[in-house]
């Protein structure tokens, strides 16, 4: 359950180092989280994890069972906990209830597959483009132009929301090369835990060049794309239009329908966009968890509020 993975890993790591003499450690009962974070690393890592997370839970208004639940989850994931037949039977019934089926404690094949799919999705690992914020840097001079960032489509969902592109233009060649990497992430309906990368390159023909703006275009069988890079505004846009009156097939494998209106794509920094994508996805995945777990750990809280005390280097 990646939503709390950072918290759980730290909880487990700290717990492993709690065998020490109490007389050698400071009393943290009257310390704030900030004061605890200021402790030297060799002291912080030896504090009883239960005491540290009690303070953490108190400040973040988490339930008192937060720490015990975190331990149980970590131990269960590493197979140190084996549920009794009675516990397993009840858990199956709870799961069946959560998906709206009859709770008889006997999994059908379809229910087993659904259980596996939800369990797989709960382990999704967020990935982000190597940029911060939403601003991009656009460089243009008399001979070269460069920009990089993440594409979004205005008013629409993009097929690969986690993506990164670099645009390099040379006036001498009259070409802008766009190199793009898309991260393919399994949909919520899939049972796969594999991500994949797709690398593509596309050449755009420069049609105008100033030290402030470069305009280029790419004309394909079905689409015509006009790309504008502006240094003064720090923006890069693509406007995609139909090329021809009808939709068309690409290699007999893919059929592209005719666009109803021109499609506008904008290059942004990408980190905030990716963060929003993962927050929305985690919110959907939280619906897969057991009711008791959700109530104990308050999964509707923002992920940032669940970060444990930081260690001082």
Coordinates of C-alpha atoms in Angstrom, one line a residue:
X1 CA 0.0 0.0 0.0
X2 CA 2.1 2.7 -1.4
X3 CA 0.1 5.6 0.0
X4 CA 1.6 4.9 3.4
X5 CA 4.8 3.1 2.3
X6 CA 7.1 5.9 3.5
X7 CA 5.5 5.9 6.9
X8 CA 5.5 2.2 7.2
X9 CA 9.1 1.7 6.1
X10 CA 10.2 4.3 8.6
X11 CA 8.1 2.8 11.3
X12 CA 9.6 -0.6 10.6
X13 CA 13.2 0.8 10.4
X14 CA 12.9 2.7 13.7
X15 CA 11.3 -0.3 15.4
X16 CA 14.3 -2.4 14.6
X17 CA 16.5 0.0 16.4
X18 CA 14.6 0.4 19.7
X19 CA 16.6 -2.0 21.8
X20 CA 18.5 0.5 23.9
X21 CA 18.6 1.6 27.5
X22 CA 16.0 4.2 28.3
X23 CA 18.5 6.1 30.5
X24 CA 20.6 6.8 27.4
X25 CA 17.7 8.6 25.6
X26 CA 16.0 11.9 26.0
X27 CA 12.5 12.2 27.3
X28 CA 10.4 13.3 24.3
X29 CA 7.0 13.4 26.1
X30 CA 7.1 17.2 26.3
X31 CA 8.9 17.7 23.0
X32 CA 7.4 18.9 19.7
X33 CA 7.8 17.1 16.4
X34 CA 10.2 19.9 15.3
X35 CA 12.3 19.5 18.5
X36 CA 12.4 15.7 17.9
X37 CA 13.5 16.2 14.3
X38 CA 16.4 18.4 15.6
X39 CA 17.8 15.5 17.6
X40 CA 21.0 13.9 16.2
X41 CA 20.4 11.0 13.9
X42 CA 22.2 8.6 16.2
X43 CA 19.7 9.5 18.9
X44 CA 16.6 9.8 16.8
X45 CA 17.0 6.3 15.2
X46 CA 17.2 4.7 18.7
X47 CA 14.0 6.3 20.1
X48 CA 11.1 3.9 20.7
X49 CA 9.1 4.1 17.5
X50 CA 5.8 3.9 19.5
X51 CA 6.7 7.1 21.4
X52 CA 7.8 9.0 18.3
X53 CA 4.7 8.0 16.3
X54 CA 2.4 8.8 19.3
X55 CA 3.7 12.4 19.1
X56 CA 3.4 12.3 15.3
X57 CA -0.2 11.0 15.4
X58 CA -1.1 13.6 18.1
X59 CA 0.1 16.5 16.0
X60 CA -1.4 15.2 12.8
X61 CA -4.7 14.3 14.5
X62 CA -4.4 10.6 13.6
X63 CA -6.1 7.8 15.5
X64 CA -4.1 6.2 18.3
X65 CA -4.2 2.9 16.5
X66 CA -2.1 4.3 13.6
X67 CA 1.2 2.9 14.8
X68 CA -0.1 -0.6 15.6
X69 CA -1.8 -0.8 12.3
X70 CA 1.4 0.2 10.5
X71 CA 3.3 -2.5 12.3
X72 CA 0.7 -5.1 11.4
X73 CA 0.7 -4.2 7.7
X74 CA 4.5 -4.3 7.5
X75 CA 4.7 -7.6 9.3
X76 CA 1.9 -9.0 7.1
X77 CA 3.6 -7.9 3.9
X78 CA 6.7 -9.7 4.9
X79 CA 4.7 -12.8 5.9
X80 CA 5.5 -12.6 9.6
X81 CA 1.8 -12.7 10.4
X82 CA -0.4 -15.6 9.4
X83 CA -4.1 -15.1 9.9
X84 CA -6.2 -17.8 11.5
X85 CA -8.8 -19.6 9.4
X86 CA -11.5 -17.6 11.3
X87 CA -9.8 -14.3 10.5
X88 CA -9.3 -15.2 6.9
X89 CA -12.9 -16.3 6.5
X90 CA -14.1 -13.0 8.0
X91 CA -11.7 -11.0 5.8
X92 CA -13.1 -12.7 2.7
X93 CA -16.7 -11.9 3.8
X94 CA -15.7 -8.3 4.4
X95 CA -14.1 -8.1 0.9
X96 CA -17.2 -9.6 -0.7
X97 CA -19.3 -7.0 1.0
X98 CA -17.1 -4.3 -0.2
X99 CA -17.6 -5.3 -3.8
X100 CA -21.4 -5.7 -3.4
X101 CA -21.5 -9.5 -3.5
X102 CA -23.0 -12.0 -1.2
X103 CA -20.8 -12.4 1.9
X104 CA -20.6 -16.2 2.2
X105 CA -16.8 -16.5 2.8
X106 CA -16.2 -18.6 -0.3
X107 CA -14.4 -16.8 -3.1
X108 CA -15.6 -17.4 -6.7
X109 CA -13.0 -17.3 -9.4
X110 CA -14.2 -13.8 -10.5
X111 CA -13.9 -12.6 -6.9
X112 CA -10.4 -14.0 -6.6
X113 CA -9.3 -12.2 -9.7
X114 CA -10.9 -9.0 -8.5
X115 CA -9.1 -9.4 -5.2
X116 CA -5.8 -9.8 -7.0
X117 CA -6.4 -6.8 -9.2
X118 CA -7.2 -4.5 -6.2
X119 CA -4.2 -5.8 -4.3
X120 CA -1.9 -5.1 -7.3
X121 CA -3.2 -1.6 -7.7
X122 CA -2.6 -0.9 -4.0
X123 CA 1.2 -1.3 -4.7
X124 CA 1.4 1.3 -7.5
X125 CA 4.5 3.4 -7.2
X126 CA 4.3 7.1 -8.2
X127 CA 6.8 8.2 -10.8
X128 CA 7.5 11.8 -11.7
X129 CA 9.2 13.7 -14.5
X130 CA 12.6 15.2 -13.6
X131 CA 11.3 18.8 -13.3
X132 CA 9.8 20.9 -10.4
X133 CA 6.8 23.2 -10.5
X134 CA 4.9 24.1 -13.6
X135 CA 7.2 26.7 -15.2
X136 CA 9.5 25.8 -18.1
X137 CA 12.6 27.4 -19.4
X138 CA 12.6 28.4 -23.1
X139 CA 16.0 29.3 -24.6
X140 CA 16.2 31.0 -28.0
X141 CA 19.1 32.8 -29.7
X142 CA 20.0 33.5 -33.3
X143 CA 20.9 29.9 -34.1
X144 CA 19.5 27.5 -31.4
X145 CA 16.3 27.0 -29.4
X146 CA 15.7 24.6 -26.6
X147 CA 12.8 23.8 -24.3
X148 CA 11.7 20.8 -22.2
X149 CA 8.8 19.8 -20.0
X150 CA 5.6 17.8 -19.9
X151 CA 2.7 18.0 -22.4
X152 CA -0.9 18.5 -21.2
X153 CA -3.9 18.9 -23.5
X154 CA -6.2 21.7 -22.7
X155 CA -9.7 20.5 -21.9
X156 CA -8.9 16.9 -22.4
X157 CA -7.2 13.9 -20.7
X158 CA -3.9 13.0 -22.3
X159 CA -3.2 9.3 -23.0
X160 CA 0.1 9.4 -21.1
X161 CA -0.1 12.0 -18.3
X162 CA 3.4 11.1 -17.1
X163 CA 5.6 12.2 -20.0
X164 CA 8.7 14.3 -20.7
X165 CA 9.8 16.0 -23.9
X166 CA 12.9 17.9 -25.0
X167 CA 12.7 20.2 -28.1
X168 CA 16.0 21.1 -29.8
X169 CA 16.0 23.4 -32.8
X170 CA 18.8 24.5 -35.2
X171 CA 18.3 27.3 -37.6
X172 CA 21.0 26.0 -39.9
X173 CA 19.2 22.8 -40.5
X174 CA 15.7 24.3 -40.3
X175 CA 14.6 21.5 -38.1
X176 CA 13.2 21.2 -34.5
X177 CA 13.6 17.7 -33.1
X178 CA 11.1 16.7 -30.4
X179 CA 12.2 13.7 -28.3
X180 CA 9.5 12.4 -26.0
X181 CA 9.3 9.8 -23.3
X182 CA 5.9 8.5 -22.2
X183 CA 5.4 6.3 -19.1
X184 CA 2.7 3.7 -19.6
X185 CA 1.0 3.0 -16.3
X186 CA -1.6 0.2 -15.9
X187 CA -5.2 1.5 -15.7
X188 CA -7.2 0.9 -12.5
X189 CA -9.0 -1.9 -14.3
X190 CA -5.8 -3.9 -15.1
X191 CA -4.0 -6.5 -12.9
X192 CA -0.5 -5.8 -14.3
X193 CA 2.2 -4.3 -12.1
X194 CA 4.5 -3.4 -15.0
X195 CA 5.2 0.1 -16.2
X196 CA 6.8 0.7 -19.6
X197 CA 8.6 3.5 -21.3
X198 CA 7.9 4.7 -24.9
X199 CA 10.5 6.8 -26.6
X200 CA 9.6 8.7 -29.8
X201 CA 11.1 11.4 -32.0
X202 CA 9.5 13.8 -34.3
X203 CA 11.0 16.4 -36.7
X204 CA 9.3 19.7 -37.2
X205 CA 10.1 22.0 -40.1
X206 CA 10.9 25.6 -39.0
X207 CA 8.7 28.1 -40.8
X208 CA 9.8 31.3 -38.9
X209 CA 12.6 32.2 -36.5
X210 CA 13.3 35.3 -34.4
X211 CA 15.4 35.6 -31.2
X212 CA 12.1 35.6 -29.3
X213 CA 9.9 33.0 -31.1
X214 CA 10.4 29.9 -33.2
X215 CA 7.4 28.4 -35.1
X216 CA 7.6 25.0 -36.7
X217 CA 5.3 22.4 -38.2
X218 CA 4.9 18.7 -38.8
X219 CA 2.5 17.4 -41.5
X220 CA 1.5 13.8 -41.4
X221 CA -1.0 11.6 -43.2
X222 CA -3.8 12.6 -40.8
X223 CA -2.8 15.5 -38.7
X224 CA -1.0 18.9 -39.1
X225 CA 0.8 20.2 -36.0
X226 CA 1.9 23.8 -35.6
X227 CA 4.4 24.3 -32.7
X228 CA 5.3 27.7 -31.2
X229 CA 8.1 28.4 -28.8
X230 CA 8.1 31.8 -27.1
X231 CA 11.1 33.0 -25.0
X232 CA 9.4 36.2 -23.7
X233 CA 6.3 34.3 -22.4
X234 CA 8.2 31.2 -21.5
X235 CA 5.6 29.1 -23.3
X236 CA 5.4 26.2 -25.8
X237 CA 2.2 25.3 -27.5
X238 CA 1.1 22.8 -30.2
X239 CA -2.1 23.2 -32.2
X240 CA -3.1 20.0 -33.9
X241 CA -5.6 20.1 -36.9
X242 CA -7.0 17.6 -39.3
X243 CA -5.1 17.1 -42.5
X244 CA -7.7 16.1 -45.0
X245 CA -11.5 15.9 -44.8
X246 CA -11.8 12.4 -43.3
X247 CA -10.2 10.4 -40.5
X248 CA -7.6 7.9 -41.7
X249 CA -5.9 4.6 -40.9
X250 CA -2.2 4.4 -40.0
X251 CA -0.6 1.3 -41.3
X252 CA -4.0 -0.5 -41.2
X253 CA -3.6 -0.9 -37.4
X254 CA -4.8 2.3 -36.0
X255 CA -7.8 4.4 -37.1
X256 CA -7.7 8.1 -36.2
X257 CA -11.1 9.8 -36.1
X258 CA -11.5 13.3 -37.4
X259 CA -10.9 16.0 -34.8
X260 CA -14.1 18.0 -34.0
X261 CA -12.0 21.1 -33.0
X262 CA -8.3 21.9 -33.1
X263 CA -6.4 20.2 -30.2
X264 CA -4.2 22.5 -28.1
X265 CA -1.3 21.1 -26.1
X266 CA 0.9 23.1 -23.7
X267 CA 4.3 22.2 -22.4
X268 CA 4.5 22.6 -18.6
X269 CA 7.0 21.8 -15.9
X270 CA 5.2 18.6 -15.1
X271 CA 5.8 17.9 -11.4
X272 CA 2.5 19.4 -10.2
X273 CA 0.6 17.8 -13.0
X274 CA 2.1 14.4 -12.1
X275 CA 1.4 14.9 -8.4
X276 CA -2.2 15.7 -9.1
X277 CA -2.5 12.6 -11.2
X278 CA -1.2 10.4 -8.4
X279 CA -3.3 12.1 -5.7
X280 CA -6.4 11.4 -7.7
X281 CA -5.4 7.8 -8.4
X282 CA -4.6 7.2 -4.8
X283 CA -8.0 8.5 -3.8
X284 CA -9.6 5.9 -6.2
X285 CA -7.3 3.1 -4.9
X286 CA -8.2 4.0 -1.3
X287 CA -11.7 2.7 -2.1
X288 CA -10.3 -0.8 -2.4
X289 CA -9.1 -1.0 1.2
X290 CA -11.0 -2.6 4.0
X291 CA -13.4 -0.3 5.9
X292 CA -11.7 -0.8 9.2
X293 CA -8.3 0.1 7.8
X294 CA -9.6 3.2 6.1
X295 CA -11.2 4.4 9.3
X296 CA -8.0 3.7 11.4
X297 CA -5.6 5.4 9.1
X298 CA -7.8 8.1 7.7
X299 CA -7.0 7.5 4.0
X300 CA -8.9 10.6 2.9
X301 CA -6.1 12.8 4.3
X302 CA -3.5 14.3 2.0
X303 CA -0.4 12.2 1.6
X304 CA 1.8 15.1 2.7
X305 CA 0.2 15.1 6.2
X306 CA 1.4 11.5 6.7
X307 CA 5.1 12.1 6.5
X308 CA 7.0 10.9 9.5
X309 CA 9.6 13.0 11.5
X310 CA 12.6 13.7 9.3
X311 CA 16.1 12.6 10.5
X312 CA 18.8 15.2 10.9
X313 CA 22.0 14.5 9.0

